[in-house]
């Protein structure tokens, strides 16, 4: 009988568990897909917000799936095609490549009821980028929620600059002189002093890299090129636009032609300019976040590293790596940076849109959103006025540099006015034009004419 009892007891215990699990099984499910964070603190802040939401809404269970950045769009598109999208989704590159098109195609839910009440909390040129056109309704609405934003920065090794025989005050501010300084003076000085094959600049040029098109568009901005007007109409037939594109593409490809960027930079993906910089293969690179510097801040607090490794990381962050803005434009005026506002979405065919909107409204509260943005260690800048005023942004010189760039004002991307530029970004026509010059040895003006032709084919209204 003892054997029987020992069998019965666990069975009853299991039945008891099943009975007690009954209410949990009846919970509403909210499916959330979210990009994997760069840092543990970023993901931890997201997990904390989700737990707070579940604690507040005991009848809701959030099923969170996180994917690497390169997998988010393919997985989301596949889910949309199969008619089973997540309820809420966010990825760092949705804004660049898909949000505008999804809105145009009628695949996104209007979340104006969530965003309109908090409209006054947002900084300029943030919420506006989520006000998108739907070709089915023939009008605009808030089809995305802005989470954070990014712009372009310069990162360089100050110790490598010193080793090459220069100091920070030697860095020119004039456009042509600036790039020539890193390419010709710093590179040759570094190689002479170290005997290593270091490169003055890391120029992202890969077709699979969002860094490459963001960097190129910044060069284009330096020449005051406007590809669209405020209504989204193309301006590429203007001879001044063509001339500006030729100048921008010439300047962007010149370091490669002069041997001042690693040969592999033509095939770099987004992490690769970071890796080359961290390995001290390059002295300077441009990057659309301060993730390069923040990596060392993260390492300096990483308990799994040795005390020596943490101290080395601390020195890299506080002393050796410098964050800066771009040089003055070729016309001598100050750079004005384009900001990419990162967007999440609720899908039109989502199974639980009501709860999805509740979760978005909850996440967008300052006490939830700010820890998430600051958890990225300065990699992303806030979209709300209150979060931008946080002492966090003046806590060190890297973040202060980011703060100052945003304080000077920003401009938006072409896709905020003409969604078809998300298609062009997805194709990365900008990096393809670079490849035509450096790999196929096509003259710059011909590569620009091909680029303009492609822009007109895709984005004409």
Tab-separated table of C-alpha atoms in Angstrom:
chain	number	residue	atom	x	y	z
A	1	UNK	CA	0.000	0.000	0.000
A	2	UNK	CA	2.883	2.320	0.691
A	3	UNK	CA	3.864	2.084	-2.930
A	4	UNK	CA	0.331	2.922	-4.019
A	5	UNK	CA	0.193	5.865	-1.634
A	6	UNK	CA	3.489	7.160	-2.940
A	7	UNK	CA	2.046	7.039	-6.431
A	8	UNK	CA	-1.309	8.544	-5.514
A	9	UNK	CA	0.089	11.440	-3.493
A	10	UNK	CA	2.132	12.919	-6.340
A	11	UNK	CA	-0.843	12.441	-8.649
A	12	UNK	CA	-3.128	14.347	-6.328
A	13	UNK	CA	-0.419	16.940	-5.839
A	14	UNK	CA	-0.160	17.321	-9.603
A	15	UNK	CA	-3.934	17.624	-9.892
A	16	UNK	CA	-3.827	20.272	-7.211
A	17	UNK	CA	-1.215	22.148	-9.200
A	18	UNK	CA	-3.339	21.919	-12.303
A	19	UNK	CA	-6.335	23.230	-10.432
A	20	UNK	CA	-4.370	26.101	-8.960
A	21	UNK	CA	-2.944	26.823	-12.389
A	22	UNK	CA	-6.442	27.203	-13.807
A	23	UNK	CA	-6.710	30.979	-13.422
A	24	UNK	CA	-3.214	31.472	-14.873
A	25	UNK	CA	-4.176	29.451	-17.918
A	26	UNK	CA	-7.127	31.773	-18.411
A	27	UNK	CA	-4.897	34.850	-18.552
A	28	UNK	CA	-5.022	37.066	-21.601
A	29	UNK	CA	-1.943	36.746	-23.774
A	30	UNK	CA	-0.142	39.750	-25.189
A	31	UNK	CA	2.534	38.900	-27.744
A	32	UNK	CA	5.485	41.277	-27.821
A	33	UNK	CA	8.479	41.063	-30.151
A	34	UNK	CA	11.437	43.256	-29.226
A	35	UNK	CA	14.956	43.632	-30.511
A	36	UNK	CA	17.710	42.214	-28.295
A	37	UNK	CA	19.446	45.023	-26.430
A	38	UNK	CA	23.124	45.888	-26.746
A	39	UNK	CA	23.591	45.894	-22.988
A	40	UNK	CA	22.219	43.914	-20.058
A	41	UNK	CA	20.947	47.137	-18.439
A	42	UNK	CA	18.835	47.844	-21.529
A	43	UNK	CA	17.140	44.445	-21.462
A	44	UNK	CA	16.774	44.517	-17.667
A	45	UNK	CA	14.857	47.817	-17.898
A	46	UNK	CA	12.514	46.282	-20.490
A	47	UNK	CA	11.972	43.199	-18.319
A	48	UNK	CA	11.242	45.428	-15.318
A	49	UNK	CA	8.617	47.402	-17.258
A	50	UNK	CA	6.969	44.184	-18.433
A	51	UNK	CA	6.846	42.837	-14.871
A	52	UNK	CA	5.312	46.101	-13.620
A	53	UNK	CA	2.661	45.891	-16.332
A	54	UNK	CA	1.847	42.274	-15.453
A	55	UNK	CA	1.717	43.096	-11.731
A	56	UNK	CA	-0.730	45.897	-12.492
A	57	UNK	CA	-2.775	43.734	-14.885
A	58	UNK	CA	-2.941	40.321	-13.216
A	59	UNK	CA	-5.141	38.956	-16.001
A	60	UNK	CA	-2.512	39.618	-18.691
A	61	UNK	CA	0.581	37.564	-19.497
A	62	UNK	CA	3.131	39.092	-21.870
A	63	UNK	CA	4.869	36.607	-24.114
A	64	UNK	CA	8.141	38.342	-24.984
A	65	UNK	CA	10.315	37.206	-27.869
A	66	UNK	CA	13.642	38.940	-28.475
A	67	UNK	CA	15.641	38.670	-31.669
A	68	UNK	CA	18.938	40.103	-32.941
A	69	UNK	CA	18.549	43.279	-34.979
A	70	UNK	CA	19.282	41.569	-38.315
A	71	UNK	CA	16.480	39.018	-37.725
A	72	UNK	CA	13.700	41.374	-36.654
A	73	UNK	CA	12.481	42.550	-40.059
A	74	UNK	CA	12.582	39.137	-41.803
A	75	UNK	CA	10.738	37.506	-38.885
A	76	UNK	CA	8.153	40.279	-38.688
A	77	UNK	CA	7.524	40.253	-42.435
A	78	UNK	CA	7.094	36.480	-42.340
A	79	UNK	CA	4.587	36.811	-39.479
A	80	UNK	CA	2.662	39.485	-41.389
A	81	UNK	CA	2.593	37.340	-44.523
A	82	UNK	CA	1.224	34.401	-42.553
A	83	UNK	CA	-1.480	36.564	-40.946
A	84	UNK	CA	-0.170	36.100	-37.396
A	85	UNK	CA	1.808	39.197	-36.435
A	86	UNK	CA	2.736	39.959	-32.821
A	87	UNK	CA	0.551	42.443	-30.969
A	88	UNK	CA	3.410	44.888	-30.313
A	89	UNK	CA	6.773	44.968	-32.046
A	90	UNK	CA	9.887	47.112	-31.874
A	91	UNK	CA	13.196	47.026	-33.747
A	92	UNK	CA	15.984	49.571	-34.102
A	93	UNK	CA	15.716	49.572	-37.896
A	94	UNK	CA	11.925	49.557	-38.414
A	95	UNK	CA	11.977	53.330	-38.917
A	96	UNK	CA	14.686	53.163	-41.600
A	97	UNK	CA	13.251	50.320	-43.595
A	98	UNK	CA	9.629	49.343	-42.973
A	99	UNK	CA	7.442	51.499	-40.687
A	100	UNK	CA	6.491	54.040	-43.360
A	101	UNK	CA	5.706	51.357	-45.919
A	102	UNK	CA	3.643	49.320	-43.457
A	103	UNK	CA	1.633	52.462	-42.647
A	104	UNK	CA	1.132	53.211	-46.372
A	105	UNK	CA	-0.036	49.642	-47.001
A	106	UNK	CA	-2.557	49.784	-44.137
A	107	UNK	CA	-0.818	47.162	-41.988
A	108	UNK	CA	-0.537	49.274	-38.831
A	109	UNK	CA	-3.058	50.215	-36.173
A	110	UNK	CA	-3.832	53.880	-35.553
A	111	UNK	CA	-2.551	54.549	-32.014
A	112	UNK	CA	-3.448	58.229	-31.910
A	113	UNK	CA	-5.643	57.565	-28.873
A	114	UNK	CA	-2.491	56.620	-26.975
A	115	UNK	CA	-0.132	59.319	-28.262
A	116	UNK	CA	-2.392	62.379	-28.567
A	117	UNK	CA	-2.895	62.788	-24.782
A	118	UNK	CA	0.882	62.815	-24.223
A	119	UNK	CA	1.719	64.946	-27.270
A	120	UNK	CA	3.149	67.863	-25.269
A	121	UNK	CA	5.736	65.629	-23.598
A	122	UNK	CA	7.673	65.009	-26.817
A	123	UNK	CA	10.674	66.986	-28.049
A	124	UNK	CA	10.565	68.538	-31.570
A	125	UNK	CA	10.956	66.239	-34.581
A	126	UNK	CA	10.125	63.098	-32.634
A	127	UNK	CA	6.390	62.414	-32.482
A	128	UNK	CA	5.980	64.043	-35.912
A	129	UNK	CA	7.956	61.200	-37.494
A	130	UNK	CA	5.262	58.728	-36.393
A	131	UNK	CA	2.509	60.695	-38.177
A	132	UNK	CA	2.343	58.604	-41.335
A	133	UNK	CA	0.205	58.303	-44.456
A	134	UNK	CA	-2.149	55.374	-44.994
A	135	UNK	CA	-3.072	54.878	-48.654
A	136	UNK	CA	-6.185	52.924	-47.713
A	137	UNK	CA	-7.687	55.678	-45.575
A	138	UNK	CA	-6.045	58.415	-47.708
A	139	UNK	CA	-4.973	60.315	-44.611
A	140	UNK	CA	-2.249	60.508	-41.988
A	141	UNK	CA	-2.419	59.239	-38.420
A	142	UNK	CA	-0.092	58.086	-35.637
A	143	UNK	CA	0.847	54.637	-36.843
A	144	UNK	CA	3.929	54.158	-34.662
A	145	UNK	CA	5.211	55.100	-31.222
A	146	UNK	CA	8.586	56.851	-30.835
A	147	UNK	CA	10.866	55.240	-28.267
A	148	UNK	CA	14.287	56.866	-28.635
A	149	UNK	CA	16.493	58.461	-31.288
A	150	UNK	CA	20.007	58.458	-32.694
A	151	UNK	CA	22.285	60.728	-34.657
A	152	UNK	CA	25.787	60.642	-36.118
A	153	UNK	CA	28.954	61.004	-34.031
A	154	UNK	CA	32.710	60.840	-34.469
A	155	UNK	CA	34.680	58.484	-32.209
A	156	UNK	CA	38.478	58.508	-32.041
A	157	UNK	CA	41.312	57.105	-29.935
A	158	UNK	CA	43.049	60.062	-28.312
A	159	UNK	CA	46.011	57.905	-27.260
A	160	UNK	CA	46.501	56.743	-30.866
A	161	UNK	CA	46.242	60.359	-32.027
A	162	UNK	CA	48.976	61.325	-29.536
A	163	UNK	CA	51.060	58.324	-30.552
A	164	UNK	CA	50.879	59.500	-34.175
A	165	UNK	CA	52.396	62.819	-33.063
A	166	UNK	CA	49.247	64.953	-32.770
A	167	UNK	CA	46.991	66.345	-30.071
A	168	UNK	CA	43.309	67.086	-29.981
A	169	UNK	CA	43.803	70.777	-30.721
A	170	UNK	CA	45.474	69.826	-34.017
A	171	UNK	CA	42.232	68.402	-35.436
A	172	UNK	CA	40.984	70.792	-38.164
A	173	UNK	CA	37.409	72.045	-38.220
A	174	UNK	CA	37.228	72.710	-41.991
A	175	UNK	CA	35.603	69.868	-43.970
A	176	UNK	CA	38.309	68.981	-46.497
A	177	UNK	CA	41.151	69.557	-44.031
A	178	UNK	CA	39.457	67.353	-41.453
A	179	UNK	CA	39.261	64.198	-43.578
A	180	UNK	CA	42.717	64.803	-45.031
A	181	UNK	CA	44.136	65.091	-41.495
A	182	UNK	CA	42.975	61.614	-40.445
A	183	UNK	CA	43.675	60.026	-43.808
A	184	UNK	CA	47.112	61.389	-44.556
A	185	UNK	CA	48.685	62.849	-41.415
A	186	UNK	CA	47.369	60.634	-38.609
A	187	UNK	CA	47.561	57.371	-40.559
A	188	UNK	CA	51.135	57.928	-41.722
A	189	UNK	CA	52.189	59.130	-38.258
A	190	UNK	CA	50.622	56.104	-36.597
A	191	UNK	CA	52.234	53.629	-38.976
A	192	UNK	CA	55.635	55.302	-38.646
A	193	UNK	CA	55.574	55.238	-34.851
A	194	UNK	CA	54.097	51.765	-34.333
A	195	UNK	CA	55.079	49.796	-37.417
A	196	UNK	CA	51.494	48.536	-37.514
A	197	UNK	CA	49.129	48.699	-40.492
A	198	UNK	CA	46.657	51.006	-38.804
A	199	UNK	CA	44.113	53.015	-40.773
A	200	UNK	CA	43.277	56.658	-40.171
A	201	UNK	CA	39.527	56.218	-40.750
A	202	UNK	CA	36.924	53.469	-40.523
A	203	UNK	CA	34.430	54.173	-43.354
A	204	UNK	CA	31.351	51.874	-43.241
A	205	UNK	CA	30.610	50.944	-46.862
A	206	UNK	CA	28.849	47.574	-46.728
A	207	UNK	CA	25.531	47.062	-48.501
A	208	UNK	CA	24.276	45.161	-45.429
A	209	UNK	CA	25.117	48.053	-43.101
A	210	UNK	CA	22.722	50.773	-41.960
A	211	UNK	CA	25.833	52.634	-40.747
A	212	UNK	CA	26.970	53.035	-44.344
A	213	UNK	CA	23.828	54.790	-45.534
A	214	UNK	CA	23.460	56.887	-42.371
A	215	UNK	CA	27.081	58.029	-42.703
A	216	UNK	CA	26.710	58.783	-46.404
A	217	UNK	CA	23.525	60.775	-45.868
A	218	UNK	CA	25.442	62.841	-43.291
A	219	UNK	CA	28.060	63.610	-45.957
A	220	UNK	CA	25.183	64.538	-48.250
A	221	UNK	CA	23.829	66.880	-45.552
A	222	UNK	CA	27.244	68.540	-45.385
A	223	UNK	CA	26.655	69.647	-48.977
A	224	UNK	CA	23.114	70.841	-48.162
A	225	UNK	CA	21.533	68.307	-50.517
A	226	UNK	CA	17.737	68.044	-50.291
A	227	UNK	CA	16.320	64.999	-52.074
A	228	UNK	CA	12.657	65.784	-51.307
A	229	UNK	CA	10.565	68.804	-50.394
A	230	UNK	CA	8.264	68.922	-47.364
A	231	UNK	CA	5.472	67.213	-49.284
A	232	UNK	CA	7.761	64.329	-50.296
A	233	UNK	CA	8.190	65.376	-53.944
A	234	UNK	CA	11.562	64.481	-55.446
A	235	UNK	CA	14.099	67.237	-56.105
A	236	UNK	CA	16.734	65.052	-57.773
A	237	UNK	CA	16.346	66.681	-61.195
A	238	UNK	CA	17.828	69.885	-59.778
A	239	UNK	CA	21.428	70.228	-61.092
A	240	UNK	CA	22.483	71.453	-57.633
A	241	UNK	CA	21.297	68.184	-56.105
A	242	UNK	CA	23.326	66.166	-58.603
A	243	UNK	CA	26.399	68.312	-57.976
A	244	UNK	CA	26.006	67.892	-54.215
A	245	UNK	CA	25.651	64.130	-54.524
A	246	UNK	CA	28.804	63.978	-56.668
A	247	UNK	CA	30.724	65.951	-54.047
A	248	UNK	CA	29.388	63.808	-51.191
A	249	UNK	CA	30.139	60.501	-52.955
A	250	UNK	CA	33.610	61.738	-53.939
A	251	UNK	CA	34.431	62.666	-50.347
A	252	UNK	CA	32.992	59.436	-48.981
A	253	UNK	CA	34.937	57.142	-51.293
A	254	UNK	CA	38.221	59.079	-51.292
A	255	UNK	CA	39.575	57.506	-48.055
A	256	UNK	CA	39.109	54.054	-49.582
A	257	UNK	CA	40.772	55.081	-52.839
A	258	UNK	CA	43.705	56.484	-50.846
A	259	UNK	CA	44.027	53.371	-48.700
A	260	UNK	CA	42.923	55.146	-45.522
A	261	UNK	CA	40.139	52.740	-44.509
A	262	UNK	CA	40.458	48.932	-44.202
A	263	UNK	CA	39.851	47.125	-47.519
A	264	UNK	CA	37.250	45.011	-45.711
A	265	UNK	CA	35.116	48.112	-45.020
A	266	UNK	CA	33.302	47.537	-48.343
A	267	UNK	CA	31.717	44.425	-46.802
A	268	UNK	CA	31.260	45.629	-43.233
A	269	UNK	CA	27.992	44.959	-41.452
A	270	UNK	CA	26.829	47.239	-38.632
A	271	UNK	CA	29.073	45.825	-35.848
A	272	UNK	CA	32.239	45.766	-37.956
A	273	UNK	CA	33.336	49.393	-37.756
A	274	UNK	CA	32.947	49.034	-33.979
A	275	UNK	CA	35.092	45.894	-33.971
A	276	UNK	CA	37.826	47.496	-36.089
A	277	UNK	CA	37.864	50.488	-33.748
A	278	UNK	CA	37.947	48.381	-30.569
A	279	UNK	CA	40.847	46.382	-32.017
A	280	UNK	CA	42.649	49.675	-32.720
A	281	UNK	CA	42.808	48.846	-36.423
A	282	UNK	CA	41.323	52.305	-37.042
A	283	UNK	CA	42.044	55.576	-35.235
A	284	UNK	CA	38.694	57.220	-36.002
A	285	UNK	CA	35.264	56.183	-37.225
A	286	UNK	CA	31.802	57.711	-37.511
A	287	UNK	CA	28.923	55.927	-35.876
A	288	UNK	CA	25.210	56.597	-35.499
A	289	UNK	CA	25.270	56.039	-31.724
A	290	UNK	CA	27.925	56.200	-29.003
A	291	UNK	CA	27.801	52.406	-28.650
A	292	UNK	CA	31.558	52.343	-29.276
A	293	UNK	CA	32.366	54.318	-26.152
A	294	UNK	CA	29.511	52.780	-24.162
A	295	UNK	CA	30.876	49.285	-24.771
A	296	UNK	CA	33.823	50.132	-22.544
A	297	UNK	CA	31.585	51.655	-19.884
A	298	UNK	CA	29.634	48.401	-19.877
A	299	UNK	CA	32.862	46.384	-19.602
A	300	UNK	CA	34.090	48.547	-16.730
A	301	UNK	CA	31.076	47.372	-14.695
A	302	UNK	CA	31.114	43.755	-15.882
A	303	UNK	CA	31.673	41.517	-12.848
A	304	UNK	CA	32.686	38.593	-15.075
A	305	UNK	CA	35.843	40.445	-16.159
A	306	UNK	CA	39.022	40.646	-14.096
A	307	UNK	CA	39.778	43.797	-12.086
A	308	UNK	CA	42.557	44.564	-14.578
A	309	UNK	CA	40.205	44.245	-17.540
A	310	UNK	CA	37.619	46.456	-15.851
A	311	UNK	CA	40.232	49.109	-15.101
A	312	UNK	CA	41.459	49.032	-18.702
A	313	UNK	CA	37.868	49.471	-19.878
A	314	UNK	CA	37.376	52.387	-17.476
A	315	UNK	CA	40.458	54.136	-18.852
A	316	UNK	CA	39.266	53.583	-22.416
A	317	UNK	CA	35.921	55.181	-21.605
A	318	UNK	CA	37.089	58.047	-19.414
A	319	UNK	CA	40.439	58.938	-21.002
A	320	UNK	CA	41.320	57.337	-24.328
A	321	UNK	CA	38.153	57.437	-26.454
A	322	UNK	CA	36.690	60.799	-27.424
A	323	UNK	CA	33.218	61.498	-28.826
A	324	UNK	CA	32.817	64.519	-31.098
A	325	UNK	CA	30.637	66.045	-33.769
A	326	UNK	CA	31.461	66.354	-37.456
A	327	UNK	CA	33.599	69.186	-38.848
A	328	UNK	CA	32.004	72.279	-40.330
A	329	UNK	CA	30.278	71.899	-43.689
A	330	UNK	CA	32.286	72.682	-46.841
A	331	UNK	CA	30.576	76.098	-46.933
A	332	UNK	CA	31.901	76.802	-43.425
A	333	UNK	CA	28.558	76.571	-41.602
A	334	UNK	CA	27.962	74.258	-38.632
A	335	UNK	CA	26.623	70.755	-39.209
A	336	UNK	CA	22.969	70.159	-38.441
A	337	UNK	CA	22.392	66.478	-37.777
A	338	UNK	CA	19.606	64.247	-38.985
A	339	UNK	CA	18.007	62.267	-36.200
A	340	UNK	CA	16.470	58.843	-36.669
A	341	UNK	CA	13.537	58.339	-34.323
A	342	UNK	CA	13.200	54.673	-33.443
A	343	UNK	CA	9.639	53.406	-33.715
A	344	UNK	CA	7.563	50.524	-32.433
A	345	UNK	CA	4.220	49.460	-33.878
A	346	UNK	CA	0.890	47.791	-33.173
A	347	UNK	CA	-0.320	45.764	-36.145
A	348	UNK	CA	-3.756	46.112	-37.719
A	349	UNK	CA	-4.183	42.329	-37.680
A	350	UNK	CA	-2.922	41.909	-34.107
A	351	UNK	CA	-5.086	39.595	-32.007
A	352	UNK	CA	-5.081	41.781	-28.885
A	353	UNK	CA	-4.965	45.402	-30.034
A	354	UNK	CA	-6.728	46.799	-26.987
A	355	UNK	CA	-4.152	45.401	-24.571
A	356	UNK	CA	-1.369	46.290	-26.991
A	357	UNK	CA	-2.377	49.955	-26.778
A	358	UNK	CA	-2.540	49.726	-22.991
A	359	UNK	CA	0.991	48.318	-22.908
A	360	UNK	CA	2.324	51.024	-25.244
A	361	UNK	CA	0.716	53.728	-23.085
A	362	UNK	CA	2.269	52.142	-19.990
A	363	UNK	CA	5.713	51.797	-21.541
A	364	UNK	CA	5.667	55.411	-22.721
A	365	UNK	CA	5.276	56.721	-19.157
A	366	UNK	CA	8.439	58.537	-18.071
A	367	UNK	CA	9.124	56.190	-15.162
A	368	UNK	CA	9.221	53.229	-17.559
A	369	UNK	CA	10.633	54.708	-20.764
A	370	UNK	CA	13.490	56.718	-19.241
A	371	UNK	CA	15.163	53.739	-17.467
A	372	UNK	CA	14.923	51.789	-20.722
A	373	UNK	CA	16.603	54.534	-22.761
A	374	UNK	CA	19.232	55.242	-20.106
A	375	UNK	CA	19.863	51.506	-19.793
A	376	UNK	CA	21.527	51.753	-23.206
A	377	UNK	CA	24.335	53.774	-21.537
A	378	UNK	CA	23.943	56.751	-23.869
A	379	UNK	CA	23.616	54.744	-27.066
A	380	UNK	CA	20.151	56.218	-27.623
A	381	UNK	CA	18.886	59.730	-26.893
A	382	UNK	CA	15.412	60.323	-25.370
A	383	UNK	CA	12.399	61.548	-27.327
A	384	UNK	CA	10.723	63.296	-24.388
A	385	UNK	CA	11.605	66.710	-22.978
A	386	UNK	CA	11.758	65.504	-19.375
A	387	UNK	CA	14.146	62.648	-20.156
A	388	UNK	CA	16.409	64.941	-22.184
A	389	UNK	CA	16.709	67.184	-19.117
A	390	UNK	CA	17.930	64.275	-16.978
A	391	UNK	CA	21.353	64.737	-15.274
A	392	UNK	CA	22.312	61.466	-16.989
A	393	UNK	CA	23.111	63.409	-20.176
A	394	UNK	CA	25.685	65.639	-18.502
A	395	UNK	CA	27.300	62.931	-16.401
A	396	UNK	CA	30.336	62.492	-18.678
A	397	UNK	CA	31.836	64.041	-21.801
A	398	UNK	CA	30.550	61.353	-24.195
A	399	UNK	CA	26.919	61.924	-23.257
A	400	UNK	CA	27.425	65.672	-23.044
A	401	UNK	CA	28.673	65.650	-26.637
A	402	UNK	CA	25.474	63.849	-27.687
A	403	UNK	CA	23.361	66.283	-25.664
A	404	UNK	CA	25.035	69.281	-27.307
A	405	UNK	CA	24.505	67.882	-30.806
A	406	UNK	CA	20.781	67.512	-30.133
A	407	UNK	CA	20.545	70.871	-28.376
A	408	UNK	CA	21.698	72.531	-31.629
A	409	UNK	CA	18.600	71.142	-33.400
A	410	UNK	CA	18.065	68.225	-35.764
A	411	UNK	CA	16.396	67.458	-39.081
A	412	UNK	CA	14.426	64.413	-40.201
A	413	UNK	CA	15.042	61.702	-42.783
A	414	UNK	CA	13.530	61.653	-46.273
A	415	UNK	CA	11.339	58.672	-45.377
A	416	UNK	CA	9.352	60.838	-42.945
A	417	UNK	CA	8.134	62.806	-45.984
A	418	UNK	CA	8.154	60.059	-48.621
A	419	UNK	CA	7.828	56.507	-47.283
A	420	UNK	CA	9.395	55.063	-50.440
A	421	UNK	CA	12.804	56.056	-49.109
A	422	UNK	CA	12.449	53.155	-46.683
A	423	UNK	CA	12.599	50.938	-49.776
A	424	UNK	CA	15.725	52.753	-50.985
A	425	UNK	CA	17.318	52.374	-47.557
A	426	UNK	CA	16.373	48.708	-47.504
A	427	UNK	CA	18.114	48.281	-50.870
A	428	UNK	CA	20.945	50.483	-49.574
A	429	UNK	CA	21.282	52.304	-52.882
A	430	UNK	CA	23.814	54.580	-51.146
A	431	UNK	CA	26.313	51.796	-50.423
A	432	UNK	CA	25.699	50.331	-53.882
A	433	UNK	CA	26.768	53.676	-55.367
A	434	UNK	CA	29.944	53.531	-53.260
A	435	UNK	CA	30.613	50.013	-54.522
A	436	UNK	CA	30.239	51.152	-58.116
A	437	UNK	CA	33.049	53.647	-57.521
A	438	UNK	CA	35.519	51.681	-55.387
A	439	UNK	CA	34.925	48.143	-56.648
A	440	UNK	CA	33.692	48.554	-60.232
A	441	UNK	CA	35.877	51.651	-60.826
A	442	UNK	CA	32.939	53.566	-62.321
A	443	UNK	CA	33.387	57.376	-62.393
A	444	UNK	CA	31.613	59.123	-59.509
A	445	UNK	CA	29.333	61.144	-61.801
A	446	UNK	CA	28.121	57.969	-63.516
A	447	UNK	CA	27.495	56.271	-60.150
A	448	UNK	CA	25.498	59.318	-59.054
A	449	UNK	CA	23.444	59.290	-62.268
A	450	UNK	CA	22.624	55.620	-61.630
A	451	UNK	CA	21.706	56.484	-58.046
A	452	UNK	CA	19.408	59.293	-59.144
A	453	UNK	CA	17.765	57.029	-61.709
A	454	UNK	CA	17.051	54.438	-59.027
A	455	UNK	CA	15.673	57.065	-56.640
A	456	UNK	CA	13.299	58.274	-59.385
A	457	UNK	CA	12.192	54.744	-60.224
A	458	UNK	CA	11.350	53.903	-56.606
A	459	UNK	CA	10.317	57.165	-54.983
A	460	UNK	CA	8.578	59.260	-57.635
A	461	UNK	CA	5.065	60.245	-56.518
